[in-house]
């Protein structure tokens, strides 16, 4: 019998049932069922309520996430019985629509069959090739990269499969799904399902001329979910954006859209010397534009100061429950004005607990 799986299942079940306020006898009875199932099949199946709470715990344990205050609001969609490629596509599109909610973003996760299930063992493991369900393409051209450089490798794979974009800086990539050893299949995401926000600035009228935009919902789709020793390799999930994720990283990073020099130039800043603080001033206005545009469009977003305050509430909440908060400080501090947030002045134990989300190898590499 798999002793490691038994140990992890036991730890999860007893923690889970304790958090529900159920008796230790109930937890012991459930664990006995699981032990029998593992001895007979080599694995076990989570009940829906266990899957639901385990996914929420994974968000709560995510060391790099500043938005964990809302962990208990996560909507869990159970798609463990969905194995056909078209059914997986439909579940992903439903997730996009549910999470988007016309801009009132709702945290959600869609969980497909675990890697240890009979169907998956029969060479049917589900691979979602996308980094995020919605993401912009990146094209290598003679004039440089058009679009998102982060997406170059995946865009190339999509094109090898037959997909063609419009050749703009903001082409939405298709969903790419692979079931086991079968050939991957791509599906265009209907345009009406992708809410995008054109960016403008409340004070700088020229900003709209940059023709920048970003999509409303970040749905991470390339991480694996682990609950009680069971691995779910396909489990896309989303919250909502913190403005700096777009303004200080996606649009500002040199290895991404690299917009700071252009914004600074339009602002008339001296980019010939670091002492002019042109990067800082351009970065602030770029983030201001992102936050303003999302709010004006009625799309959920949070500024980094509010997010840091919410994280403080999360810490207080966890302390009351007797749970120590772990965290990766380098990720928790926002990329803009980190020293102006309380997180900057705190220390966190960067111990990874389970349930949790973990990185995994890209299937197309």
C-alpha positions as a printed NumPy array, in Angstrom:
array([[  0.   ,   0.   ,   0.   ],
       [  1.187,   3.543,  -0.785],
       [  2.219,   4.774,   2.68 ],
       [  2.974,   8.325,   1.476],
       [ -0.476,   8.679,  -0.071],
       [ -2.063,   7.288,   3.089],
       [ -0.177,   9.77 ,   5.241],
       [ -1.127,  12.742,   3.065],
       [ -4.758,  11.613,   2.826],
       [ -4.96 ,  11.228,   6.594],
       [ -3.485,  14.687,   7.253],
       [ -5.931,  16.286,   4.828],
       [ -9.043,  14.454,   6.015],
       [ -8.44 ,  15.116,   9.702],
       [ -7.68 ,  18.797,   9.043],
       [-10.645,  19.152,   6.733],
       [-13.146,  17.53 ,   9.095],
       [-11.772,  19.526,  12.025],
       [-12.3  ,  22.799,  10.132],
       [-15.87 ,  21.728,   9.41 ],
       [-16.427,  21.208,  13.142],
       [-17.043,  17.497,  12.707],
       [-16.022,  14.878,  15.224],
       [-12.771,  12.94 ,  15.154],
       [-14.871,   9.765,  14.908],
       [-16.336,  10.989,  11.6  ],
       [-12.852,  11.765,  10.297],
       [-11.607,   8.343,  11.398],
       [-14.538,   6.625,   9.695],
       [-13.908,   8.502,   6.445],
       [-10.188,   7.774,   6.584],
       [-10.932,   4.079,   7.045],
       [-12.969,   4.163,   3.821],
       [-10.075,   5.871,   2.06 ],
       [ -7.563,   3.331,   3.395],
       [ -9.664,   0.491,   2.027],
       [ -9.99 ,   2.192,  -1.343],
       [ -6.242,   2.802,  -1.574],
       [ -5.469,  -0.809,  -0.683],
       [ -7.81 ,  -2.011,  -3.43 ],
       [ -7.081,   0.526,  -6.194],
       [ -3.851,   2.328,  -5.288],
       [ -5.662,   5.664,  -5.07 ],
       [ -8.865,   7.227,  -3.716],
       [-11.608,   9.621,  -4.788],
       [-12.469,  12.84 ,  -3.018],
       [-16.089,  13.518,  -2.214],
       [-17.263,  16.811,  -3.693],
       [-17.238,  18.591,  -0.34 ],
       [-13.642,  17.439,   0.201],
       [-12.63 ,  18.615,  -3.269],
       [-14.363,  21.927,  -2.653],
       [-12.714,  22.586,   0.691],
       [ -9.357,  21.275,  -0.508],
       [ -9.331,  23.725,  -3.426],
       [-10.158,  26.567,  -1.057],
       [ -7.377,  25.463,   1.297],
       [ -4.972,  25.45 ,  -1.658],
       [ -5.736,  29.121,  -2.282],
       [ -5.393,  29.831,   1.445],
       [ -1.957,  28.156,   1.445],
       [ -0.668,  29.884,  -1.706],
       [  2.502,  31.571,  -0.485],
       [  2.779,  33.946,  -3.421],
       [ -0.79 ,  35.244,  -3.426],
       [ -1.627,  38.559,  -1.762],
       [ -5.376,  38.061,  -2.318],
       [ -5.944,  35.146,   0.057],
       [ -8.44 ,  37.027,   2.241],
       [-11.156,  35.84 ,  -0.161],
       [-10.166,  32.134,  -0.181],
       [-13.494,  30.934,   1.168],
       [-15.468,  32.553,  -1.683],
       [-13.983,  30.244,  -4.338],
       [-16.543,  28.566,  -6.602],
       [-15.487,  24.984,  -7.339],
       [-16.67 ,  23.341, -10.557],
       [-16.307,  19.557, -10.537],
       [-15.483,  18.259, -14.02 ],
       [-13.747,  15.045, -12.972],
       [-16.07 ,  12.992, -15.18 ],
       [-15.414,  15.099, -18.287],
       [-12.88 ,  13.457, -20.596],
       [-13.923,  14.302, -24.168],
       [-12.01 ,  17.213, -25.665],
       [-15.189,  19.082, -26.617],
       [-16.561,  18.665, -23.097],
       [-13.352,  20.051, -21.631],
       [-13.587,  23.013, -24.001],
       [-17.182,  23.678, -22.956],
       [-16.198,  23.547, -19.273],
       [-13.372,  26.031, -19.874],
       [-15.669,  28.412, -21.74 ],
       [-18.202,  28.164, -18.912],
       [-15.424,  29.014, -16.474],
       [-14.48 ,  32.088, -18.503],
       [-18.089,  33.276, -18.603],
       [-18.709,  32.568, -14.912],
       [-15.482,  34.211, -13.78 ],
       [-15.981,  37.257, -16.025],
       [-19.586,  37.872, -14.927],
       [-19.828,  41.02 , -17.075],
       [-16.933,  42.523, -15.144],
       [-17.983,  41.644, -11.604],
       [-15.237,  39.039, -11.368],
       [-15.963,  35.853,  -9.398],
       [-13.148,  33.605,  -8.095],
       [-13.524,  30.092,  -9.512],
       [-11.696,  26.847, -10.2  ],
       [-12.607,  24.034, -12.593],
       [-11.158,  20.675, -11.552],
       [-10.756,  17.879, -14.086],
       [ -9.879,  14.209, -13.488],
       [ -6.915,  13.584, -11.195],
       [ -3.757,  12.137, -12.697],
       [ -4.355,   8.893, -10.777],
       [ -7.872,   8.125, -12.003],
       [ -8.598,   5.058, -14.138],
       [ -9.388,   7.164, -17.206],
       [ -6.173,   9.154, -16.867],
       [ -4.102,   6.047, -16.215],
       [ -5.445,   4.764, -19.522],
       [ -3.34 ,   7.38 , -21.339],
       [ -6.055,  10.022, -21.072],
       [ -4.384,  12.549, -18.795],
       [ -5.742,  16.013, -19.521],
       [ -3.253,  18.697, -20.521],
       [ -4.266,  22.326, -20.884],
       [ -1.425,  23.883, -22.855],
       [ -2.318,  27.499, -22.066],
       [ -0.504,  29.422, -19.339],
       [ -3.739,  31.34 , -18.808],
       [ -7.031,  30.576, -20.517],
       [ -6.985,  34.111, -21.902],
       [ -3.599,  35.401, -23.028],
       [ -2.196,  37.495, -25.856],
       [ -0.066,  36.054, -28.644],
       [  3.566,  36.964, -29.266],
       [  5.065,  37.022, -32.767],
       [  8.722,  37.233, -33.706],
       [  9.128,  39.633, -36.635],
       [ 12.04 ,  41.319, -38.402],
       [ 11.118,  44.507, -36.534],
       [ 11.103,  42.768, -33.151],
       [  8.403,  41.084, -31.106],
       [  4.799,  41.976, -31.831],
       [  2.493,  41.279, -28.898],
       [  3.485,  39.509, -25.684],
       [  7.032,  38.084, -25.666],
       [  6.002,  35.708, -22.862],
       [  3.74 ,  33.909, -25.349],
       [  6.204,  33.423, -28.204],
       [  6.805,  29.683, -27.697],
       [  3.136,  28.883, -27.146],
       [  2.074,  31.069, -30.086],
       [  4.507,  29.18 , -32.307],
       [  2.969,  25.878, -31.18 ],
       [ -0.532,  27.17 , -31.861],
       [  0.482,  28.179, -35.359],
       [  2.052,  24.767, -35.963],
       [ -1.373,  23.308, -35.083],
       [ -3.015,  25.512, -37.708],
       [ -4.155,  28.556, -35.73 ],
       [ -3.691,  32.01 , -37.221],
       [ -4.134,  35.292, -35.408],
       [ -4.886,  38.733, -36.797],
       [ -1.282,  39.873, -36.379],
       [ -1.978,  42.572, -33.796],
       [ -0.313,  43.268, -30.459],
       [ -3.357,  41.902, -28.644],
       [ -4.467,  38.723, -30.432],
       [ -6.254,  36.375, -28.024],
       [ -4.715,  32.911, -28.227],
       [ -6.894,  29.801, -28.624],
       [ -7.518,  27.128, -26.02 ],
       [ -5.266,  24.124, -26.625],
       [ -6.351,  20.832, -25.053],
       [ -4.643,  17.47 , -25.154],
       [ -6.118,  14.253, -23.804],
       [ -3.364,  11.779, -23.073],
       [ -1.322,  10.756, -26.1  ],
       [ -3.87 ,  12.122, -28.572],
       [ -2.97 ,  15.075, -30.758],
       [ -3.669,  18.459, -29.118],
       [ -6.728,  20.29 , -30.397],
       [ -7.188,  24.066, -30.48 ],
       [-10.421,  25.987, -30.089],
       [-10.984,  29.675, -30.718],
       [-12.477,  31.482, -27.722],
       [-15.645,  33.294, -28.853],
       [-14.974,  37.021, -28.994],
       [-18.036,  37.766, -26.878],
       [-16.608,  35.666, -24.035],
       [-13.405,  37.71 , -23.743],
       [-13.946,  40.935, -21.84 ],
       [-11.147,  43.39 , -22.628],
       [-10.529,  46.85 , -21.238],
       [ -9.125,  49.652, -23.454],
       [ -6.744,  51.731, -21.359],
       [ -6.968,  55.482, -20.891],
       [ -5.739,  57.946, -18.298],
       [ -7.974,  60.324, -16.334],
       [ -5.587,  63.263, -16.836],
       [ -3.366,  62.446, -19.828],
       [ -5.516,  62.719, -22.959],
       [ -2.822,  61.283, -25.251],
       [ -2.737,  57.982, -23.37 ],
       [ -5.574,  56.502, -25.463],
       [ -3.444,  56.995, -28.573],
       [ -1.134,  54.248, -27.28 ],
       [ -4.005,  51.813, -28.004],
       [ -3.223,  49.643, -25.014],
       [ -5.688,  47.172, -23.521],
       [ -5.829,  44.169, -21.246],
       [ -8.207,  41.283, -20.599],
       [-10.397,  41.292, -17.504],
       [ -9.775,  37.902, -15.912],
       [ -6.457,  36.153, -15.129],
       [ -7.264,  32.417, -15.249],
       [ -4.112,  30.428, -14.431],
       [ -4.281,  27.092, -16.236],
       [ -0.825,  25.514, -16.161],
       [ -0.434,  24.688, -12.456],
       [ -1.355,  21.45 , -10.731],
       [ -3.617,  21.277,  -7.705],
       [ -2.615,  18.861,  -4.963],
       [ -5.106,  17.786,  -2.268],
       [ -4.413,  15.032,   0.225],
       [ -1.83 ,  13.34 ,  -1.993],
       [ -4.051,  13.449,  -5.102],
       [ -2.774,  15.523,  -8.026],
       [ -5.114,  17.345, -10.39 ],
       [ -2.956,  18.352, -13.347],
       [ -5.761,  20.299, -15.017],
       [ -7.409,  22.735, -12.618],
       [ -7.576,  26.315, -13.986],
       [ -8.434,  28.964, -11.406],
       [ -8.912,  32.721, -11.172],
       [ -9.322,  35.664,  -8.887],
       [ -9.223,  39.259, -10.107],
       [ -6.31 ,  41.474, -11.037],
       [ -4.27 ,  43.703,  -8.791],
       [ -3.555,  46.717, -11.016],
       [  0.223,  46.415, -10.673],
       [  0.141,  42.932, -12.216],
       [ -0.863,  44.624, -15.467],
       [  0.653,  48.082, -15.164],
       [  3.953,  47.261, -13.46 ],
       [  4.617,  43.82 , -14.911],
       [  2.692,  42.808, -18.052],
       [  2.923,  46.205, -19.732],
       [  6.078,  47.575, -18.088],
       [  8.599,  44.719, -17.839],
       [ 11.363,  44.933, -20.443],
       [ 10.779,  41.268, -21.33 ],
       [  7.054,  41.895, -21.797],
       [  5.37 ,  44.877, -23.535],
       [  8.141,  47.276, -22.367],
       [  5.939,  50.396, -22.423],
       [  7.812,  52.592, -19.926],
       [ 10.093,  54.346, -22.475],
       [  7.105,  55.177, -24.681],
       [  4.99 ,  56.473, -21.78 ],
       [  7.914,  58.511, -20.464],
       [  8.526,  59.993, -23.907],
       [  4.889,  61.013, -24.206],
       [  5.121,  62.58 , -20.752],
       [  8.121,  64.637, -21.91 ],
       [ 10.448,  63.1  , -19.328],
       [ 14.225,  63.009, -19.622],
       [ 15.038,  59.334, -20.272],
       [ 18.741,  60.034, -20.648],
       [ 19.437,  59.834, -16.939],
       [ 18.164,  57.649, -14.127],
       [ 18.279,  60.679, -11.851],
       [ 15.172,  62.105, -13.554],
       [ 13.159,  59.207, -12.061],
       [ 11.51 ,  58.797, -15.438],
       [ 10.877,  55.094, -14.922],
       [  9.186,  55.698, -11.584],
       [  6.995,  58.515, -12.887],
       [  6.002,  56.628, -16.039],
       [  5.316,  53.477, -14.013],
       [  2.991,  55.33 , -11.661],
       [  0.95 ,  56.85 , -14.483],
       [  0.762,  53.544, -16.346],
       [ -0.652,  51.873, -13.231],
       [ -3.005,  54.793, -12.662],
       [ -4.34 ,  54.314, -16.192],
       [ -4.902,  50.589, -15.677],
       [ -6.772,  51.033, -12.398],
       [ -8.822,  53.963, -13.709],
       [ -9.777,  52.157, -16.928],
       [-10.903,  48.955, -15.2  ],
       [-12.922,  50.877, -12.609],
       [-14.566,  53.057, -15.258],
       [-15.424,  49.941, -17.302],
       [-17.013,  48.308, -14.252],
       [-14.398,  45.528, -14.11 ],
       [-13.185,  44.281, -10.721],
       [ -9.629,  45.278,  -9.851],
       [ -7.765,  46.186,  -6.681],
       [ -4.943,  48.649,  -6.058],
       [ -1.851,  47.357,  -4.248],
       [ -2.419,  49.375,  -1.076],
       [ -5.932,  47.998,  -0.626],
       [ -4.691,  44.491,  -1.442],
       [ -2.023,  44.813,   1.261],
       [ -4.662,  45.913,   3.783],
       [ -6.808,  42.924,   2.816],
       [ -3.796,  40.665,   3.351],
       [ -3.461,  42.098,   6.863],
       [ -7.089,  41.118,   7.493],
       [ -6.274,  37.638,   6.195],
       [ -3.373,  37.397,   8.644],
       [ -5.64 ,  38.42 ,  11.519],
       [ -8.273,  35.929,  10.407],
       [ -5.775,  33.09 ,  10.259],
       [ -4.307,  33.997,  13.647],
       [ -7.774,  33.762,  15.201],
       [ -8.108,  30.28 ,  13.683],
       [ -4.717,  29.229,  15.033],
       [ -3.15 ,  28.848,  11.596],
       [  0.301,  30.38 ,  10.956],
       [  0.481,  32.364,   7.699],
       [  3.219,  31.3  ,   5.308],
       [  4.347,  33.492,   2.467],
       [  6.966,  34.264,  -0.15 ],
       [  7.883,  37.851,   0.75 ],
       [  9.468,  38.498,  -2.635],
       [  6.11 ,  37.848,  -4.291],
       [  3.82 ,  39.346,  -1.666],
       [  5.332,  42.822,  -1.819],
       [  3.814,  44.737,  -4.752],
       [  6.103,  45.902,  -7.575],
       [  5.122,  49.543,  -6.978],
       [  5.888,  51.369,  -3.701],
       [  6.347,  48.165,  -1.678],
       [  7.803,  50.028,   1.315],
       [  4.528,  51.953,   1.63 ],
       [  2.667,  48.719,   2.414],
       [  2.713,  46.83 ,   5.749],
       [  3.826,  43.621,   4.017],
       [  7.241,  45.139,   3.293],
       [  7.996,  45.395,   6.999],
       [  6.895,  41.865,   7.924],
       [  8.601,  38.494,   7.687],
       [  6.998,  35.234,   6.582],
       [  7.985,  31.596,   6.755],
       [  8.177,  30.433,   3.152],
       [  7.077,  26.86 ,   3.908],
       [  4.811,  25.249,   1.329],
       [  1.85 ,  23.482,   2.887],
       [ -0.717,  21.31 ,   1.168],
       [ -3.286,  21.491,  -0.276],
       [ -1.627,  23.917,  -2.689],
       [ -0.913,  24.8  ,  -6.293],
       [  2.418,  23.789,  -7.822],
       [  4.23 ,  24.469, -11.076],
       [  4.53 ,  21.652, -13.599],
       [  6.338,  21.071, -16.875],
       [  4.753,  22.468, -19.999],
       [  3.369,  19.571, -22.086],
       [  4.607,  21.059, -25.359],
       [  8.206,  21.206, -24.13 ]])
